[in-house]
Coordinates of C-alpha atoms and ligand atoms in Angstrom, one line a residue:
X26 CA 29.1 82.5 -26.8
X27 CA 31.9 81.6 -24.5
X28 CA 33.5 84.2 -22.2
X29 CA 37.2 84.0 -21.6
X30 CA 38.3 85.5 -18.2
X31 CA 41.8 86.7 -17.4
X32 CA 43.9 86.0 -14.3
X33 CA 41.4 83.9 -12.5
X34 CA 42.3 82.2 -9.2
X35 CA 42.0 78.4 -9.3
X36 CA 41.7 78.1 -5.5
X37 CA 38.1 76.9 -5.6
X38 CA 38.8 74.6 -8.6
X39 CA 41.3 72.2 -7.0
X40 CA 40.7 70.1 -3.9
X41 CA 44.1 70.9 -2.5
X42 CA 42.8 74.5 -2.3
X43 CA 46.0 75.9 -3.8
X44 CA 45.8 79.6 -4.8
X45 CA 47.4 79.7 -8.3
X46 CA 46.1 81.8 -11.2
X47 CA 45.2 80.9 -14.7
X48 CA 46.2 83.5 -17.3
X49 CA 43.0 82.7 -19.2
X50 CA 40.0 80.7 -17.9
X51 CA 36.7 79.6 -19.5
X52 CA 34.0 77.3 -18.3
X53 CA 32.2 75.3 -21.1
X54 CA 28.8 73.7 -20.9
X55 CA 28.7 71.8 -24.2
X56 CA 30.9 70.1 -26.7
X57 CA 30.2 73.0 -29.1
X58 CA 31.4 75.5 -26.5
X59 CA 34.5 73.4 -25.9
X60 CA 35.3 73.4 -29.6
X61 CA 34.8 77.2 -29.7
X62 CA 37.2 77.6 -26.7
X63 CA 39.8 75.4 -28.4
X64 CA 39.4 77.3 -31.7
X65 CA 39.7 80.7 -30.1
X66 CA 42.3 80.0 -27.5
X67 CA 44.4 83.1 -26.7
X68 CA 47.2 80.9 -25.5
X69 CA 49.1 78.1 -27.3
X70 CA 48.9 75.9 -24.3
X71 CA 45.6 74.7 -22.9
X72 CA 44.8 72.8 -19.7
X73 CA 41.6 70.9 -19.1
X74 CA 40.2 71.1 -15.6
X75 CA 37.7 68.5 -14.4
X76 CA 36.9 68.2 -10.7
X77 CA 40.4 69.3 -9.8
X78 CA 40.7 66.4 -7.3
X79 CA 43.8 64.9 -8.7
X80 CA 45.9 68.0 -9.2
X81 CA 48.7 69.8 -7.5
X82 CA 49.3 73.3 -8.9
X83 CA 52.9 74.4 -8.2
X84 CA 52.8 77.7 -10.1
X85 CA 50.5 80.2 -12.0
X86 CA 49.5 79.0 -15.4
X87 CA 50.0 80.8 -18.7
X88 CA 47.6 78.4 -20.3
X89 CA 43.9 78.7 -21.3
X90 CA 42.3 76.7 -18.5
X91 CA 39.1 75.1 -19.8
X92 CA 36.8 74.0 -17.0
X93 CA 34.6 71.2 -18.3
X94 CA 31.1 71.8 -17.0
X95 CA 29.2 69.4 -19.3
X96 CA 26.2 68.0 -17.4
X97 CA 23.6 65.3 -18.0
X98 CA 22.8 61.7 -17.4
X99 CA 20.8 59.8 -20.0
X100 CA 19.7 56.2 -20.4
X101 CA 21.1 54.9 -23.7
X102 CA 19.7 51.4 -23.6
X103 CA 18.2 49.0 -21.1
X104 CA 16.7 45.7 -20.6
X105 CA 15.3 43.8 -17.6
X106 CA 18.8 43.2 -16.2
X107 CA 21.0 46.1 -17.2
X108 CA 21.1 49.7 -18.1
X109 CA 23.6 51.7 -20.1
X110 CA 23.9 55.3 -18.9
X111 CA 25.6 58.1 -20.8
X112 CA 27.1 60.5 -18.3
X113 CA 28.5 63.9 -19.4
X114 CA 32.1 64.6 -18.3
X115 CA 31.3 67.4 -15.9
X116 CA 29.0 65.4 -13.6
X117 CA 30.4 65.0 -10.1
X118 CA 31.4 61.3 -9.6
X119 CA 29.8 60.9 -6.1
X120 CA 26.6 62.6 -7.2
X121 CA 26.4 60.2 -10.1
X122 CA 26.9 57.3 -7.6
X123 CA 24.1 58.6 -5.5
X124 CA 21.9 58.9 -8.7
X125 CA 22.6 55.2 -9.3
X126 CA 21.8 54.2 -5.7
X127 CA 18.4 56.1 -5.9
X128 CA 17.6 54.2 -9.1
X129 CA 18.9 50.9 -7.7
X130 CA 21.5 50.6 -10.4
X131 CA 24.4 48.5 -9.2
X132 CA 28.2 48.5 -10.0
X133 CA 29.6 51.8 -8.6
X134 CA 28.6 51.5 -4.9
X135 CA 32.2 50.6 -3.9
X136 CA 33.3 53.8 -5.6
X137 CA 31.2 56.0 -3.4
X138 CA 32.7 59.3 -2.2
X139 CA 35.6 59.3 -4.7
X140 CA 36.2 62.9 -5.4
X141 CA 36.4 64.3 -9.0
X142 CA 34.2 64.2 -12.1
X143 CA 32.9 61.4 -14.3
X144 CA 35.0 62.6 -17.3
X145 CA 38.3 62.3 -15.5
X146 CA 37.5 59.0 -13.8
X147 CA 38.6 56.8 -16.7
X148 CA 41.9 58.6 -17.1
X149 CA 43.3 57.1 -13.9
X150 CA 40.8 54.2 -13.9
X151 CA 39.6 55.2 -10.4
X152 CA 39.3 52.3 -8.0
X153 CA 38.5 51.5 -4.4
X154 CA 37.6 48.4 -2.3
X155 CA 38.0 45.9 -5.0
X156 CA 36.2 47.7 -7.9
X157 CA 37.6 49.9 -10.7
X158 CA 35.6 52.0 -13.2
X159 CA 36.8 49.6 -15.9
X160 CA 34.5 47.0 -14.4
X161 CA 31.4 49.0 -15.5
X162 CA 32.9 50.8 -18.5
X163 CA 31.3 50.5 -21.9
X164 CA 32.9 53.3 -23.9
X165 CA 33.6 57.0 -23.8
X166 CA 33.6 59.8 -26.3
X167 CA 36.6 62.0 -26.6
X168 CA 37.6 65.1 -28.6
X169 CA 41.0 65.4 -30.2
X170 CA 42.4 68.7 -29.3
X171 CA 44.3 69.3 -32.6
X172 CA 41.7 68.1 -35.1
X173 CA 38.5 68.7 -33.1
X174 CA 37.4 65.3 -34.2
X175 CA 35.4 63.1 -31.9
X176 CA 36.3 59.4 -31.4
X177 CA 34.7 56.7 -29.3
X178 CA 37.0 54.6 -27.2
X179 CA 36.0 51.0 -26.3
X180 CA 37.2 49.3 -23.1
X181 CA 40.0 47.7 -25.2
X182 CA 41.0 51.0 -26.7
X183 CA 41.4 52.5 -23.2
X184 CA 44.1 50.0 -22.1
X185 CA 43.1 50.2 -18.5
X186 CA 45.6 49.3 -15.7
X187 CA 46.1 50.1 -12.0
X188 CA 45.4 53.8 -11.8
X189 CA 46.3 53.9 -15.5
X190 CA 45.0 54.1 -19.1
X191 CA 45.9 55.2 -22.6
X192 CA 44.7 58.8 -21.6
X193 CA 47.7 59.0 -19.2
X194 CA 50.1 57.7 -21.7
X195 CA 50.0 57.9 -25.6
X196 CA 47.0 60.2 -25.5
X197 CA 48.1 62.4 -22.6
X198 CA 47.2 66.1 -23.4
X199 CA 45.8 65.0 -26.8
X200 CA 42.2 64.2 -26.1
X201 CA 39.4 65.5 -23.9
X202 CA 36.8 62.9 -22.6
X203 CA 33.4 64.5 -23.1
X204 CA 31.1 61.7 -22.0
X205 CA 31.3 58.2 -20.5
X206 CA 28.9 55.2 -21.1
X207 CA 28.7 52.9 -18.1
X208 CA 26.8 49.6 -17.9
X209 CA 25.1 48.9 -14.5
X210 CA 23.0 46.1 -13.2
X211 CA 19.2 46.6 -12.5
X212 CA 18.7 43.3 -10.5
X213 CA 20.8 40.5 -9.0
X214 CA 23.5 43.0 -8.3
X215 CA 27.0 41.6 -8.0
X216 CA 28.1 42.7 -4.5
X217 CA 31.8 43.1 -3.8
X218 CA 32.6 42.7 -0.2
X219 CA 35.9 40.8 -0.3
X220 CA 37.8 43.9 1.1
X221 CA 38.4 43.2 4.8
X222 CA 37.3 46.5 6.2
X223 CA 33.9 46.2 4.3
X224 CA 33.3 42.7 5.7
X225 CA 34.0 43.6 9.2
X226 CA 31.8 46.7 9.2
X227 CA 28.9 44.7 7.7
X228 CA 29.4 42.1 10.3
X229 CA 29.4 44.7 13.1
X230 CA 26.1 46.0 11.7
X231 CA 24.7 42.5 11.5
X232 CA 24.0 42.8 7.7
X233 CA 24.3 39.4 6.1
X234 CA 22.7 40.1 2.7
X235 CA 23.9 43.6 1.9
X236 CA 22.2 45.7 -0.7
X237 CA 24.2 48.1 -2.9
X238 CA 22.9 50.9 -0.6
X239 CA 24.4 49.1 2.4
X240 CA 27.7 48.6 0.7
X241 CA 27.8 52.3 -0.3
X242 CA 27.1 53.4 3.3
X243 CA 29.9 51.2 4.7
X244 CA 32.3 52.5 2.1
X245 CA 31.4 56.1 2.9
X246 CA 31.9 55.4 6.6
X247 CA 35.3 53.7 6.0
X248 CA 36.5 56.5 3.7
X249 CA 35.3 59.3 6.0
X250 CA 37.1 57.7 8.9
X251 CA 40.4 57.8 7.1
X252 CA 40.3 60.3 4.3
X253 CA 39.9 64.0 5.1
X254 CA 37.0 65.9 3.4
X255 CA 38.6 68.5 1.1
X256 CA 36.0 71.0 2.3
X257 CA 37.7 70.8 5.8
X258 CA 41.2 70.0 4.8
X259 CA 42.7 70.5 1.3
X260 CA 43.9 67.2 -0.1
X261 CA 43.9 65.1 -3.2
X262 CA 43.2 61.6 -1.9
X263 CA 46.1 59.2 -2.3
X264 CA 49.1 61.3 -3.3
X265 CA 51.2 58.3 -4.3
X266 CA 50.4 55.1 -6.1
X267 CA 51.1 51.9 -4.2
X268 CA 54.4 50.6 -5.7
X269 CA 54.3 47.3 -7.6
X270 CA 57.6 45.4 -7.1
X271 CA 58.9 42.1 -8.7
X272 CA 59.1 38.8 -7.0
X273 CA 62.8 39.0 -6.3
X274 CA 62.6 42.4 -4.7
X275 CA 59.5 41.3 -2.8
X276 CA 61.3 38.3 -1.3
X277 CA 64.1 40.4 0.0
X278 CA 61.6 43.0 1.3
X279 CA 59.5 40.3 3.1
X280 CA 62.6 38.9 4.8
X281 CA 63.4 42.2 6.3
X282 CA 59.8 43.3 7.0
X283 CA 57.7 40.2 7.6
X284 CA 55.0 42.4 9.2
X285 CA 54.5 44.6 6.2
X286 CA 51.0 44.4 4.5
X287 CA 51.1 43.5 0.7
X288 CA 48.7 42.4 -2.1
X289 CA 49.7 39.7 -4.6
X290 CA 49.0 41.3 -8.1
X291 CA 50.3 38.2 -10.0
X292 CA 52.8 35.4 -9.4
X293 CA 55.6 37.8 -10.3
X294 CA 54.2 41.2 -9.0
X295 CA 53.5 42.4 -5.5
X296 CA 51.9 45.7 -4.4
X297 CA 53.1 47.3 -1.2
X298 CA 50.8 49.9 0.5
X299 CA 52.7 53.2 0.1
X300 CA 50.9 54.4 3.2
X301 CA 52.7 51.8 5.3
X302 CA 56.1 52.7 3.8
X303 CA 55.5 56.4 4.5
X304 CA 54.3 55.7 8.0
X305 CA 57.5 53.6 8.7
X306 CA 59.6 56.6 7.7
X307 CA 57.9 58.6 10.5
X308 CA 55.8 61.0 8.4
X309 CA 52.3 60.1 9.5
X310 CA 50.6 63.1 11.1
X311 CA 53.7 65.3 10.6
X312 CA 53.2 69.0 9.7
X313 CA 55.7 71.2 8.0
X314 CA 54.3 74.7 7.9
X315 CA 50.9 74.4 6.2
X316 CA 51.9 71.2 4.3
X317 CA 51.5 67.9 6.1
X318 CA 50.8 64.2 6.1
X319 CA 47.3 63.1 7.2
X320 CA 47.2 61.7 10.7
X321 CA 44.9 58.8 9.8
X322 CA 46.3 57.8 6.3
X323 CA 49.9 58.5 5.5
X324 CA 49.2 58.2 1.7
X325 CA 47.3 61.5 1.9
X326 CA 49.1 64.8 1.8
X327 CA 47.2 67.8 3.2
X328 CA 47.1 71.6 3.0
X329 CA 46.3 73.0 6.4
X330 CA 45.4 76.4 4.9
X331 CA 47.9 78.4 3.1
X332 CA 50.4 75.9 1.7
X333 CA 51.8 76.7 -1.7
X334 CA 51.8 73.9 -4.3
X335 CA 55.6 74.0 -4.1
X336 CA 55.5 73.3 -0.3
X337 CA 53.4 70.2 -0.8
X338 CA 55.6 69.1 -3.7
X339 CA 58.7 69.6 -1.6
X340 CA 57.3 67.5 1.2
X341 CA 56.3 64.8 -1.4
X342 CA 59.9 64.7 -2.7
X343 CA 61.3 64.4 0.8
X344 CA 58.9 61.5 1.4
X345 CA 60.0 59.9 -1.9
X346 CA 63.7 60.2 -1.0
X347 CA 63.2 58.8 2.6
X348 CA 61.2 55.8 1.3
X349 CA 63.8 55.2 -1.4
X350 CA 66.6 55.3 1.1
X351 CA 65.0 53.1 3.7
X352 CA 63.3 50.5 1.5
X353 CA 65.0 50.9 -1.9
X354 CA 61.5 51.4 -3.4
X355 CA 60.4 54.3 -5.6
X356 CA 56.9 55.7 -5.0
X357 CA 55.4 57.5 -7.9
X358 CA 52.8 60.3 -7.4
X359 CA 49.3 59.5 -8.4
X360 CA 48.3 63.1 -8.7
X361 CA 49.1 65.3 -11.6
X362 CA 51.8 67.8 -10.6
X363 CA 51.6 70.9 -12.8
Ligands
EPU258 N1 48.6 51.6 6.0 C1 49.5 51.9 7.0 N2 49.6 53.3 7.3 C2 48.9 54.2 6.7 C3 48.0 53.9 5.7 C4 47.9 52.6 5.3 O1 50.1 51.1 7.6 O2 49.1 55.4 7.1 C5 48.3 50.2 5.7 C6 47.0 49.8 6.2 O3 47.0 49.3 7.5 C7 46.6 48.6 5.3 C8 47.3 49.0 4.0 O4 48.3 50.0 4.3 O5 47.2 47.4 5.7 C9 46.3 49.5 2.9 O6 45.7 50.7 3.4 P1 44.2 51.2 2.9 O7 43.3 50.1 3.0 O8 43.9 52.5 3.5 O9 44.4 51.4 1.3 P2 45.6 52.0 0.5 O10 46.3 51.0 -0.3 O11 46.3 53.0 1.3 C10 44.1 52.2 -1.7 C11 43.8 53.3 -2.7 C12 42.7 54.2 -2.2 C13 41.5 53.4 -1.9 C14 41.9 52.3 -0.9 C15 40.7 51.3 -0.7 C16 45.8 53.7 -4.0 C17 47.0 54.6 -4.3 N3 45.0 54.1 -3.1 O12 44.7 52.9 -0.6 O13 42.4 55.2 -3.2 O14 40.4 54.1 -1.4 O15 43.0 51.5 -1.4 O16 40.5 50.5 -1.8 O17 45.7 52.6 -4.7 C18 42.8 57.3 -4.0 O18 43.2 56.8 -5.1 O19 42.8 58.6 -3.9 C19 42.4 56.5 -2.9 C20 42.0 57.0 -1.8

């Protein structure tokens, strides 16, 4: 039997640490409980809460907030070289990565320390240091909110892109991912060290043949040196996506700012680090009341304690406007602003 609570604070359920209330709240531990909550919702609107790491709450919610607390990691199939794991949506992503490292399963080590849960990882196709979840993705199971039917989504069905998938577009608010199947290597791991910061740290440590455990350690050290731990300082990782601009805009941009870092996405598309754009506008390390821009990575907005979601959102909009005015480039939030 599920128990629906009323007027519950969501402060401990979002990594920004914003103190907004849910009119109704329930934590579900199985797909059956999830269905029961959906069938008996006291509110028309529902909101699915995973790890709360990609979320900015700007007001109290009249919704039924359903906290997905489905746990479990099972081996679905394996051979000498590979293993397919079924991971329930409520498993914490980094704990899952650590499980893989303990078992010497390769493929997710570059994604160490990414906050959030496994079930929400495919929604924005989480990525870091040259790897995205789509690289190890097999399929996922999702429940349609209206019909309560379950459907499996293959990698093609998911339509993955840079911090993007079908779950952020056509299927936004229509389905709930309940488990994810990931295919990992058991031997001859494919090590991804092309990212400059990883290479230099491995060199510094004189590691020439890195194991997946070495890569994970390096990634953890790089991330911890730039990104604040939500336990110490409320934040939601990168607040904005890195903007992708066309070749023509890029040429003009490059003439004016030859020193700007960039990544070539394709012959016609170029990605500019939003962190650089924001820093150039003078926001890095700035604090406005309890809302601020992280001193070590301008892409990360932080809550120094008692910021309201609206304060953070106001700062985000001010940053967007300044970047637009200075560079003519629009930066889109990566986080879900509610
Ligand atoms: N930069 C600045 N100033 C800053 C921040 C960055 O000039 O304040 C410059 C850096 O010097 C570097 C470039 O921007 O030349 C890129 O910076 P970084 O390597 O830190 O990566 P990013 O593009 O800012 C992205 C992801 C991160 C991911 C890293 C590593 C997005 C929106 N963010 O950040 O993901 O960890 O690459 O792969 O794509 C997240 O999504 O929450 C996240 C942290």
